JSON list of C-alpha atoms in Angstrom, two decimals:
[
{"chain": "A", "resi": 1, "resn": "MET", "atom": "CA", "xyz": [19.08, -128.24, -73.20]},
{"chain": "A", "resi": 2, "resn": "GLN", "atom": "CA", "xyz": [17.21, -127.88, -69.89]},
{"chain": "A", "resi": 3, "resn": "GLY", "atom": "CA", "xyz": [17.79, -131.59, -69.25]},
{"chain": "A", "resi": 4, "resn": "LEU", "atom": "CA", "xyz": [21.51, -131.17, -69.84]},
{"chain": "A", "resi": 5, "resn": "ILE", "atom": "CA", "xyz": [21.67, -128.25, -67.42]},
{"chain": "A", "resi": 6, "resn": "ARG", "atom": "CA", "xyz": [19.77, -130.20, -64.75]},
{"chain": "A", "resi": 7, "resn": "ASN", "atom": "CA", "xyz": [21.92, -133.31, -65.10]},
{"chain": "A", "resi": 8, "resn": "PHE", "atom": "CA", "xyz": [25.28, -131.56, -65.30]},
{"chain": "A", "resi": 9, "resn": "PRO", "atom": "CA", "xyz": [25.45, -130.72, -61.53]},
{"chain": "A", "resi": 10, "resn": "LEU", "atom": "CA", "xyz": [24.43, -134.31, -60.75]},
{"chain": "A", "resi": 11, "resn": "TRP", "atom": "CA", "xyz": [27.25, -135.61, -62.93]},
{"chain": "A", "resi": 12, "resn": "MET", "atom": "CA", "xyz": [29.71, -133.30, -61.18]},
{"chain": "A", "resi": 13, "resn": "THR", "atom": "CA", "xyz": [28.42, -134.28, -57.73]},
{"chain": "A", "resi": 14, "resn": "ALA", "atom": "CA", "xyz": [28.74, -137.98, -58.52]},
{"chain": "A", "resi": 15, "resn": "ASP", "atom": "CA", "xyz": [32.37, -137.46, -59.53]},
{"chain": "A", "resi": 16, "resn": "LEU", "atom": "CA", "xyz": [33.24, -135.29, -56.55]},
{"chain": "A", "resi": 17, "resn": "PHE", "atom": "CA", "xyz": [31.40, -137.05, -53.74]},
{"chain": "A", "resi": 18, "resn": "SER", "atom": "CA", "xyz": [31.16, -140.71, -54.68]},
{"chain": "A", "resi": 19, "resn": "GLU", "atom": "CA", "xyz": [30.97, -142.93, -51.60]},
{"chain": "A", "resi": 20, "resn": "ASP", "atom": "CA", "xyz": [33.84, -145.17, -52.61]},
{"chain": "A", "resi": 21, "resn": "ARG", "atom": "CA", "xyz": [36.40, -142.44, -53.15]},
{"chain": "A", "resi": 22, "resn": "LYS", "atom": "CA", "xyz": [39.23, -141.87, -50.71]},
{"chain": "A", "resi": 23, "resn": "GLY", "atom": "CA", "xyz": [40.96, -138.55, -50.33]},
{"chain": "A", "resi": 24, "resn": "VAL", "atom": "CA", "xyz": [40.93, -135.97, -53.09]},
{"chain": "A", "resi": 25, "resn": "CYS", "atom": "CA", "xyz": [39.60, -137.23, -56.43]},
{"chain": "A", "resi": 26, "resn": "PRO", "atom": "CA", "xyz": [41.12, -136.23, -59.80]},
{"chain": "A", "resi": 27, "resn": "LYS", "atom": "CA", "xyz": [37.98, -134.30, -60.73]},
{"chain": "A", "resi": 28, "resn": "GLU", "atom": "CA", "xyz": [38.24, -132.20, -57.59]},
{"chain": "A", "resi": 29, "resn": "MET", "atom": "CA", "xyz": [41.85, -131.37, -58.39]},
{"chain": "A", "resi": 30, "resn": "ALA", "atom": "CA", "xyz": [40.89, -130.54, -61.98]},
{"chain": "A", "resi": 31, "resn": "LEU", "atom": "CA", "xyz": [38.22, -128.15, -60.71]},
{"chain": "A", "resi": 32, "resn": "LYS", "atom": "CA", "xyz": [40.66, -126.49, -58.33]},
{"chain": "A", "resi": 33, "resn": "ASP", "atom": "CA", "xyz": [43.24, -126.12, -61.11]},
{"chain": "A", "resi": 34, "resn": "ALA", "atom": "CA", "xyz": [40.60, -124.65, -63.43]},
{"chain": "A", "resi": 35, "resn": "CYS", "atom": "CA", "xyz": [39.53, -122.15, -60.76]},
{"chain": "A", "resi": 36, "resn": "ASP", "atom": "CA", "xyz": [43.14, -121.16, -60.08]},
{"chain": "A", "resi": 37, "resn": "ARG", "atom": "CA", "xyz": [43.76, -120.73, -63.80]},
{"chain": "A", "resi": 38, "resn": "ALA", "atom": "CA", "xyz": [40.63, -118.59, -64.20]},
{"chain": "A", "resi": 39, "resn": "ASP", "atom": "CA", "xyz": [41.68, -116.47, -61.22]},
{"chain": "A", "resi": 40, "resn": "GLN", "atom": "CA", "xyz": [45.13, -115.89, -62.74]},
{"chain": "A", "resi": 41, "resn": "ARG", "atom": "CA", "xyz": [43.65, -114.94, -66.10]},
{"chain": "A", "resi": 42, "resn": "ILE", "atom": "CA", "xyz": [41.27, -112.43, -64.52]},
{"chain": "A", "resi": 43, "resn": "SER", "atom": "CA", "xyz": [44.16, -110.87, -62.62]},
{"chain": "A", "resi": 44, "resn": "GLU", "atom": "CA", "xyz": [46.12, -110.69, -65.86]},
{"chain": "A", "resi": 45, "resn": "ASN", "atom": "CA", "xyz": [43.17, -108.96, -67.53]},
{"chain": "A", "resi": 46, "resn": "ASN", "atom": "CA", "xyz": [42.75, -106.47, -64.67]},
{"chain": "A", "resi": 47, "resn": "LYS", "atom": "CA", "xyz": [46.40, -105.41, -64.95]},
{"chain": "A", "resi": 48, "resn": "LYS", "atom": "CA", "xyz": [46.03, -104.46, -68.61]},
{"chain": "A", "resi": 49, "resn": "ARG", "atom": "CA", "xyz": [45.29, -100.85, -69.45]},
{"chain": "A", "resi": 50, "resn": "GLY", "atom": "CA", "xyz": [41.89, -100.12, -70.96]},
{"chain": "A", "resi": 51, "resn": "THR", "atom": "CA", "xyz": [40.24, -103.43, -70.07]},
{"chain": "A", "resi": 52, "resn": "PRO", "atom": "CA", "xyz": [37.09, -103.89, -67.92]},
{"chain": "A", "resi": 53, "resn": "LYS", "atom": "CA", "xyz": [38.14, -104.57, -64.30]},
{"chain": "A", "resi": 54, "resn": "TYR", "atom": "CA", "xyz": [36.39, -107.45, -62.55]},
{"chain": "A", "resi": 55, "resn": "LYS", "atom": "CA", "xyz": [36.14, -106.93, -58.80]},
{"chain": "A", "resi": 56, "resn": "GLY", "atom": "CA", "xyz": [33.88, -107.88, -55.92]},
{"chain": "A", "resi": 57, "resn": "ILE", "atom": "CA", "xyz": [31.09, -110.28, -56.81]},
{"chain": "A", "resi": 58, "resn": "GLN", "atom": "CA", "xyz": [31.89, -109.84, -60.52]},
{"chain": "A", "resi": 59, "resn": "ARG", "atom": "CA", "xyz": [35.10, -111.81, -60.11]},
{"chain": "A", "resi": 60, "resn": "PRO", "atom": "CA", "xyz": [33.71, -115.12, -58.79]},
{"chain": "A", "resi": 61, "resn": "TRP", "atom": "CA", "xyz": [30.81, -114.83, -61.26]},
{"chain": "A", "resi": 62, "resn": "LEU", "atom": "CA", "xyz": [33.28, -114.55, -64.14]},
{"chain": "A", "resi": 63, "resn": "GLU", "atom": "CA", "xyz": [35.32, -117.43, -62.73]},
{"chain": "A", "resi": 64, "resn": "THR", "atom": "CA", "xyz": [32.17, -119.56, -62.74]},
{"chain": "A", "resi": 65, "resn": "GLN", "atom": "CA", "xyz": [31.52, -118.74, -66.41]},
{"chain": "A", "resi": 66, "resn": "MET", "atom": "CA", "xyz": [35.09, -119.66, -67.27]},
{"chain": "A", "resi": 67, "resn": "MET", "atom": "CA", "xyz": [34.52, -123.17, -65.86]},
{"chain": "A", "resi": 68, "resn": "LEU", "atom": "CA", "xyz": [32.90, -124.18, -69.15]},
{"chain": "A", "resi": 69, "resn": "ARG", "atom": "CA", "xyz": [35.72, -126.69, -69.67]},
{"chain": "A", "resi": 70, "resn": "GLU", "atom": "CA", "xyz": [33.94, -129.04, -67.24]},
{"chain": "A", "resi": 71, "resn": "LEU", "atom": "CA", "xyz": [30.72, -128.75, -69.25]},
{"chain": "A", "resi": 72, "resn": "VAL", "atom": "CA", "xyz": [32.80, -129.52, -72.35]},
{"chain": "A", "resi": 73, "resn": "SER", "atom": "CA", "xyz": [34.02, -132.74, -70.69]},
{"chain": "A", "resi": 74, "resn": "TYR", "atom": "CA", "xyz": [30.45, -133.62, -69.77]},
{"chain": "A", "resi": 75, "resn": "LEU", "atom": "CA", "xyz": [29.11, -133.13, -73.31]},
{"chain": "A", "resi": 76, "resn": "PHE", "atom": "CA", "xyz": [32.04, -135.10, -74.73]},
{"chain": "A", "resi": 77, "resn": "ALA", "atom": "CA", "xyz": [31.24, -137.95, -72.31]},
{"chain": "A", "resi": 78, "resn": "LEU", "atom": "CA", "xyz": [27.64, -137.92, -73.61]},
{"chain": "A", "resi": 79, "resn": "GLY", "atom": "CA", "xyz": [28.82, -138.01, -77.22]},
{"chain": "A", "resi": 80, "resn": "PHE", "atom": "CA", "xyz": [27.41, -134.59, -78.14]},
{"chain": "A", "resi": 81, "resn": "TRP", "atom": "CA", "xyz": [30.60, -133.43, -79.83]},
{"chain": "A", "resi": 82, "resn": "THR", "atom": "CA", "xyz": [34.20, -134.40, -80.45]},
{"chain": "A", "resi": 83, "resn": "ARG", "atom": "CA", "xyz": [37.08, -133.13, -78.34]},
{"chain": "A", "resi": 84, "resn": "GLU", "atom": "CA", "xyz": [38.05, -130.73, -81.15]},
{"chain": "A", "resi": 85, "resn": "GLU", "atom": "CA", "xyz": [34.52, -129.28, -81.32]},
{"chain": "A", "resi": 86, "resn": "GLY", "atom": "CA", "xyz": [34.51, -128.88, -77.55]},
{"chain": "A", "resi": 87, "resn": "ARG", "atom": "CA", "xyz": [37.92, -127.23, -77.57]},
{"chain": "A", "resi": 88, "resn": "ASN", "atom": "CA", "xyz": [36.85, -124.79, -80.30]},
{"chain": "A", "resi": 89, "resn": "THR", "atom": "CA", "xyz": [33.69, -123.92, -78.37]},
{"chain": "A", "resi": 90, "resn": "LEU", "atom": "CA", "xyz": [35.66, -123.41, -75.18]},
{"chain": "A", "resi": 91, "resn": "ASN", "atom": "CA", "xyz": [38.24, -121.21, -76.92]},
{"chain": "A", "resi": 92, "resn": "GLY", "atom": "CA", "xyz": [35.51, -119.05, -78.41]},
{"chain": "A", "resi": 93, "resn": "TRP", "atom": "CA", "xyz": [33.76, -118.76, -75.04]},
{"chain": "A", "resi": 94, "resn": "LEU", "atom": "CA", "xyz": [36.91, -117.75, -73.18]},
{"chain": "A", "resi": 95, "resn": "HIS", "atom": "CA", "xyz": [37.74, -115.17, -75.86]},
{"chain": "A", "resi": 96, "resn": "ALA", "atom": "CA", "xyz": [34.23, -113.71, -75.52]},
{"chain": "A", "resi": 97, "resn": "LEU", "atom": "CA", "xyz": [34.69, -113.43, -71.73]},
{"chain": "A", "resi": 98, "resn": "LEU", "atom": "CA", "xyz": [38.25, -112.05, -71.68]},
{"chain": "A", "resi": 99, "resn": "PRO", "atom": "CA", "xyz": [39.20, -110.87, -75.21]},
{"chain": "A", "resi": 100, "resn": "ALA", "atom": "CA", "xyz": [42.23, -109.01, -73.83]},
{"chain": "A", "resi": 101, "resn": "VAL", "atom": "CA", "xyz": [43.72, -112.28, -72.56]},
{"chain": "A", "resi": 102, "resn": "TYR", "atom": "CA", "xyz": [42.44, -115.06, -74.83]},
{"chain": "A", "resi": 103, "resn": "SER", "atom": "CA", "xyz": [43.03, -115.04, -78.58]},
{"chain": "A", "resi": 104, "resn": "PRO", "atom": "CA", "xyz": [40.05, -115.49, -80.91]},
{"chain": "A", "resi": 105, "resn": "PRO", "atom": "CA", "xyz": [39.52, -119.10, -82.01]},
{"chain": "A", "resi": 106, "resn": "VAL", "atom": "CA", "xyz": [41.03, -120.06, -85.35]},
{"chain": "A", "resi": 107, "resn": "ASP", "atom": "CA", "xyz": [38.37, -120.92, -87.93]},
{"chain": "A", "resi": 108, "resn": "ASN", "atom": "CA", "xyz": [39.97, -123.27, -90.46]},
{"chain": "A", "resi": 109, "resn": "LEU", "atom": "CA", "xyz": [36.66, -124.26, -92.04]},
{"chain": "A", "resi": 110, "resn": "SER", "atom": "CA", "xyz": [36.04, -123.53, -95.71]},
{"chain": "A", "resi": 111, "resn": "VAL", "atom": "CA", "xyz": [34.04, -120.41, -96.41]},
{"chain": "A", "resi": 112, "resn": "ASP", "atom": "CA", "xyz": [30.99, -122.39, -97.59]},
{"chain": "A", "resi": 113, "resn": "ASP", "atom": "CA", "xyz": [30.91, -124.65, -94.51]},
{"chain": "A", "resi": 114, "resn": "PRO", "atom": "CA", "xyz": [27.73, -123.96, -92.48]},
{"chain": "A", "resi": 115, "resn": "LYS", "atom": "CA", "xyz": [29.84, -123.87, -89.28]},
{"chain": "A", "resi": 116, "resn": "HIS", "atom": "CA", "xyz": [32.16, -121.16, -90.64]},
{"chain": "A", "resi": 117, "resn": "LEU", "atom": "CA", "xyz": [31.83, -117.80, -88.89]},
{"chain": "A", "resi": 118, "resn": "LEU", "atom": "CA", "xyz": [31.02, -115.42, -91.73]},
{"chain": "A", "resi": 119, "resn": "ASN", "atom": "CA", "xyz": [32.94, -112.22, -92.24]},
{"chain": "A", "resi": 120, "resn": "TYR", "atom": "CA", "xyz": [31.38, -110.57, -95.29]},
{"chain": "A", "resi": 121, "resn": "GLU", "atom": "CA", "xyz": [34.31, -108.24, -95.90]},
{"chain": "A", "resi": 122, "resn": "ALA", "atom": "CA", "xyz": [36.78, -111.13, -95.96]},
{"chain": "A", "resi": 123, "resn": "ASP", "atom": "CA", "xyz": [34.60, -113.95, -97.32]},
{"chain": "A", "resi": 124, "resn": "SER", "atom": "CA", "xyz": [32.38, -112.40, -100.00]},
{"chain": "A", "resi": 125, "resn": "GLN", "atom": "CA", "xyz": [34.71, -112.91, -102.97]},
{"chain": "A", "resi": 126, "resn": "MET", "atom": "CA", "xyz": [35.20, -116.60, -102.18]},
{"chain": "A", "resi": 127, "resn": "LEU", "atom": "CA", "xyz": [31.48, -117.11, -101.52]},
{"chain": "A", "resi": 128, "resn": "PHE", "atom": "CA", "xyz": [30.64, -115.48, -104.85]},
{"chain": "A", "resi": 129, "resn": "LYS", "atom": "CA", "xyz": [33.24, -117.56, -106.67]},
{"chain": "A", "resi": 130, "resn": "ASN", "atom": "CA", "xyz": [31.96, -120.79, -105.11]},
{"chain": "A", "resi": 131, "resn": "LEU", "atom": "CA", "xyz": [28.38, -119.90, -106.03]},
{"chain": "A", "resi": 132, "resn": "LEU", "atom": "CA", "xyz": [29.24, -119.23, -109.68]},
{"chain": "A", "resi": 133, "resn": "THR", "atom": "CA", "xyz": [31.27, -122.47, -109.80]},
{"chain": "A", "resi": 134, "resn": "ALA", "atom": "CA", "xyz": [28.27, -124.40, -108.49]},
{"chain": "A", "resi": 135, "resn": "MET", "atom": "CA", "xyz": [25.96, -122.70, -111.01]},
{"chain": "A", "resi": 136, "resn": "VAL", "atom": "CA", "xyz": [27.96, -123.47, -114.16]},
{"chain": "A", "resi": 137, "resn": "THR", "atom": "CA", "xyz": [28.60, -127.18, -113.64]},
{"chain": "A", "resi": 138, "resn": "PRO", "atom": "CA", "xyz": [27.75, -129.38, -116.68]},
{"chain": "A", "resi": 139, "resn": "GLY", "atom": "CA", "xyz": [24.52, -130.50, -115.04]},
{"chain": "A", "resi": 140, "resn": "ASN", "atom": "CA", "xyz": [23.32, -126.89, -115.01]},
{"chain": "A", "resi": 141, "resn": "TYR", "atom": "CA", "xyz": [24.24, -125.92, -118.57]},
{"chain": "A", "resi": 142, "resn": "LYS", "atom": "CA", "xyz": [20.55, -126.28, -119.48]},
{"chain": "A", "resi": 143, "resn": "HIS", "atom": "CA", "xyz": [19.84, -123.15, -117.41]},
{"chain": "A", "resi": 144, "resn": "PHE", "atom": "CA", "xyz": [21.95, -120.92, -119.70]},
{"chain": "A", "resi": 145, "resn": "MET", "atom": "CA", "xyz": [21.47, -119.87, -123.30]},
{"chain": "A", "resi": 146, "resn": "ALA", "atom": "CA", "xyz": [23.21, -117.80, -125.94]},
{"chain": "A", "resi": 147, "resn": "VAL", "atom": "CA", "xyz": [21.35, -114.65, -126.98]},
{"chain": "A", "resi": 148, "resn": "PRO", "atom": "CA", "xyz": [21.79, -111.80, -129.45]},
{"chain": "A", "resi": 149, "resn": "VAL", "atom": "CA", "xyz": [23.64, -108.67, -128.45]},
{"chain": "A", "resi": 150, "resn": "LYS", "atom": "CA", "xyz": [20.40, -106.73, -128.10]},
{"chain": "A", "resi": 151, "resn": "GLY", "atom": "CA", "xyz": [16.78, -107.57, -127.47]},
{"chain": "A", "resi": 152, "resn": "GLU", "atom": "CA", "xyz": [14.47, -109.03, -124.84]},
{"chain": "A", "resi": 153, "resn": "PHE", "atom": "CA", "xyz": [15.71, -112.21, -123.19]},
{"chain": "A", "resi": 154, "resn": "PRO", "atom": "CA", "xyz": [13.27, -114.93, -122.10]},
{"chain": "A", "resi": 155, "resn": "MET", "atom": "CA", "xyz": [13.05, -116.20, -118.50]},
{"chain": "A", "resi": 156, "resn": "LYS", "atom": "CA", "xyz": [12.23, -119.77, -119.52]},
{"chain": "A", "resi": 157, "resn": "LYS", "atom": "CA", "xyz": [13.09, -122.05, -122.41]},
{"chain": "A", "resi": 158, "resn": "ALA", "atom": "CA", "xyz": [10.42, -123.58, -124.62]},
{"chain": "A", "resi": 159, "resn": "ASP", "atom": "CA", "xyz": [10.38, -126.75, -122.49]},
{"chain": "A", "resi": 160, "resn": "GLY", "atom": "CA", "xyz": [9.78, -124.74, -119.29]},
{"chain": "A", "resi": 161, "resn": "THR", "atom": "CA", "xyz": [13.38, -124.86, -117.99]},
{"chain": "A", "resi": 162, "resn": "ASP", "atom": "CA", "xyz": [14.25, -121.80, -115.89]},
{"chain": "A", "resi": 163, "resn": "ILE", "atom": "CA", "xyz": [16.96, -119.62, -117.41]},
{"chain": "A", "resi": 164, "resn": "TRP", "atom": "CA", "xyz": [19.60, -118.46, -114.93]},
{"chain": "A", "resi": 165, "resn": "GLY", "atom": "CA", "xyz": [21.80, -116.50, -117.27]},
{"chain": "A", "resi": 166, "resn": "TYR", "atom": "CA", "xyz": [22.73, -115.55, -120.83]},
{"chain": "A", "resi": 167, "resn": "VAL", "atom": "CA", "xyz": [25.86, -115.61, -122.95]},
{"chain": "A", "resi": 168, "resn": "ARG", "atom": "CA", "xyz": [26.17, -112.69, -125.34]},
{"chain": "A", "resi": 169, "resn": "GLY", "atom": "CA", "xyz": [28.96, -110.88, -127.11]},
{"chain": "A", "resi": 170, "resn": "PHE", "atom": "CA", "xyz": [30.31, -107.82, -125.33]},
{"chain": "A", "resi": 171, "resn": "GLN", "atom": "CA", "xyz": [32.42, -105.42, -127.37]},
{"chain": "A", "resi": 172, "resn": "VAL", "atom": "CA", "xyz": [35.75, -104.25, -125.93]},
{"chain": "A", "resi": 173, "resn": "THR", "atom": "CA", "xyz": [38.65, -102.31, -127.34]},
{"chain": "A", "resi": 174, "resn": "GLY", "atom": "CA", "xyz": [42.07, -103.89, -127.01]},
{"chain": "A", "resi": 175, "resn": "LYS", "atom": "CA", "xyz": [45.35, -102.14, -126.34]},
{"chain": "A", "resi": 176, "resn": "ASP", "atom": "CA", "xyz": [46.10, -102.36, -130.05]},
{"chain": "A", "resi": 177, "resn": "GLY", "atom": "CA", "xyz": [43.00, -100.27, -130.80]},
{"chain": "A", "resi": 178, "resn": "HIS", "atom": "CA", "xyz": [41.06, -103.11, -132.39]},
{"chain": "A", "resi": 179, "resn": "ARG", "atom": "CA", "xyz": [37.56, -103.94, -131.21]},
{"chain": "A", "resi": 180, "resn": "TYR", "atom": "CA", "xyz": [36.77, -107.45, -130.09]},
{"chain": "A", "resi": 181, "resn": "ARG", "atom": "CA", "xyz": [33.54, -109.17, -129.17]},
{"chain": "A", "resi": 182, "resn": "VAL", "atom": "CA", "xyz": [34.05, -111.19, -125.99]},
{"chain": "A", "resi": 183, "resn": "PRO", "atom": "CA", "xyz": [31.54, -113.86, -124.88]},
{"chain": "A", "resi": 184, "resn": "THR", "atom": "CA", "xyz": [30.15, -112.65, -121.56]},
{"chain": "A", "resi": 185, "resn": "LEU", "atom": "CA", "xyz": [28.02, -114.47, -119.00]},
{"chain": "A", "resi": 186, "resn": "GLN", "atom": "CA", "xyz": [25.22, -112.35, -117.57]},
{"chain": "A", "resi": 187, "resn": "ILE", "atom": "CA", "xyz": [23.21, -113.41, -114.51]},
{"chain": "A", "resi": 188, "resn": "ARG", "atom": "CA", "xyz": [20.55, -111.24, -112.94]},
{"chain": "A", "resi": 189, "resn": "GLU", "atom": "CA", "xyz": [20.93, -110.33, -109.28]},
{"chain": "A", "resi": 190, "resn": "ASP", "atom": "CA", "xyz": [17.53, -111.73, -108.27]},
{"chain": "A", "resi": 191, "resn": "VAL", "atom": "CA", "xyz": [18.39, -115.03, -109.95]},
{"chain": "A", "resi": 192, "resn": "LEU", "atom": "CA", "xyz": [21.73, -115.19, -108.12]},
{"chain": "A", "resi": 193, "resn": "THR", "atom": "CA", "xyz": [20.13, -114.75, -104.71]},
{"chain": "A", "resi": 194, "resn": "GLU", "atom": "CA", "xyz": [17.33, -117.23, -105.45]},
{"chain": "A", "resi": 195, "resn": "VAL", "atom": "CA", "xyz": [19.58, -119.96, -106.85]},
{"chain": "A", "resi": 196, "resn": "ALA", "atom": "CA", "xyz": [22.14, -119.50, -104.05]},
{"chain": "A", "resi": 197, "resn": "ALA", "atom": "CA", "xyz": [19.64, -120.84, -101.52]},
{"chain": "A", "resi": 198, "resn": "THR", "atom": "CA", "xyz": [19.39, -124.14, -103.42]},
{"chain": "A", "resi": 199, "resn": "LEU", "atom": "CA", "xyz": [23.04, -124.62, -104.41]},
{"chain": "A", "resi": 200, "resn": "MET", "atom": "CA", "xyz": [25.03, -123.46, -101.39]},
{"chain": "A", "resi": 201, "resn": "PRO", "atom": "CA", "xyz": [25.06, -125.25, -98.01]},
{"chain": "A", "resi": 202, "resn": "ILE", "atom": "CA", "xyz": [25.24, -121.99, -96.08]},
{"chain": "A", "resi": 203, "resn": "GLU", "atom": "CA", "xyz": [22.73, -119.34, -95.10]},
{"chain": "A", "resi": 204, "resn": "CYS", "atom": "CA", "xyz": [23.91, -115.79, -95.61]},
{"chain": "A", "resi": 205, "resn": "ASP", "atom": "CA", "xyz": [22.81, -112.43, -96.94]},
{"chain": "A", "resi": 206, "resn": "TRP", "atom": "CA", "xyz": [23.61, -112.82, -100.63]},
{"chain": "A", "resi": 207, "resn": "LEU", "atom": "CA", "xyz": [22.69, -109.21, -101.37]},
{"chain": "A", "resi": 208, "resn": "THR", "atom": "CA", "xyz": [25.48, -108.19, -98.98]},
{"chain": "A", "resi": 209, "resn": "VAL", "atom": "CA", "xyz": [27.86, -110.63, -100.68]},
{"chain": "A", "resi": 210, "resn": "ILE", "atom": "CA", "xyz": [27.07, -109.14, -104.10]},
{"chain": "A", "resi": 211, "resn": "LYS", "atom": "CA", "xyz": [27.45, -105.61, -102.75]},
{"chain": "A", "resi": 212, "resn": "MET", "atom": "CA", "xyz": [30.86, -106.43, -101.25]},
{"chain": "A", "resi": 213, "resn": "VAL", "atom": "CA", "xyz": [32.06, -108.02, -104.49]},
{"chain": "A", "resi": 214, "resn": "ARG", "atom": "CA", "xyz": [30.98, -104.94, -106.44]}
]
């Protein structure tokens, strides 16, 4: 990262002040346009009621931070990310700087994608559903066993296989007044959180997920 920061001004200087260029180069015009656009956006922000007002030295400092689009071009040229990744990063950065002017970036990634920005209130049900789906695939059936309605349940099978959950009959009363025994899958909370770390490609607070689902 330090190397990137050191080399970025050199890359900009080479584009702006190359010996063979004549007149104003496209990069210089792009920088001027970006500065003008940043200046307009800051003015737009300052006119809105209830927003922080950027004046004095704060204004050019904010303009400088909003010039990230040139760093995006630089990292794209080096092959660090795709144009879409750069655009998403830039949109998120601009929203963080001027939330009253720039909309938050749209996150179209699936909830279990490591790059997805987690929102536990909105994402917990889908995360929980995806975790259970991953747990009960045919390859994992060996980790479940049927047990009596009552009694102590083992944590391991005779061959040493870890048990994740149990299937037992749970009695419910139907609308017709009759009692039915419904097969119910039971998984302990500590097992859920432990197994989640091995099955899901995302790091999150699974206790919070379970709490939100409840």
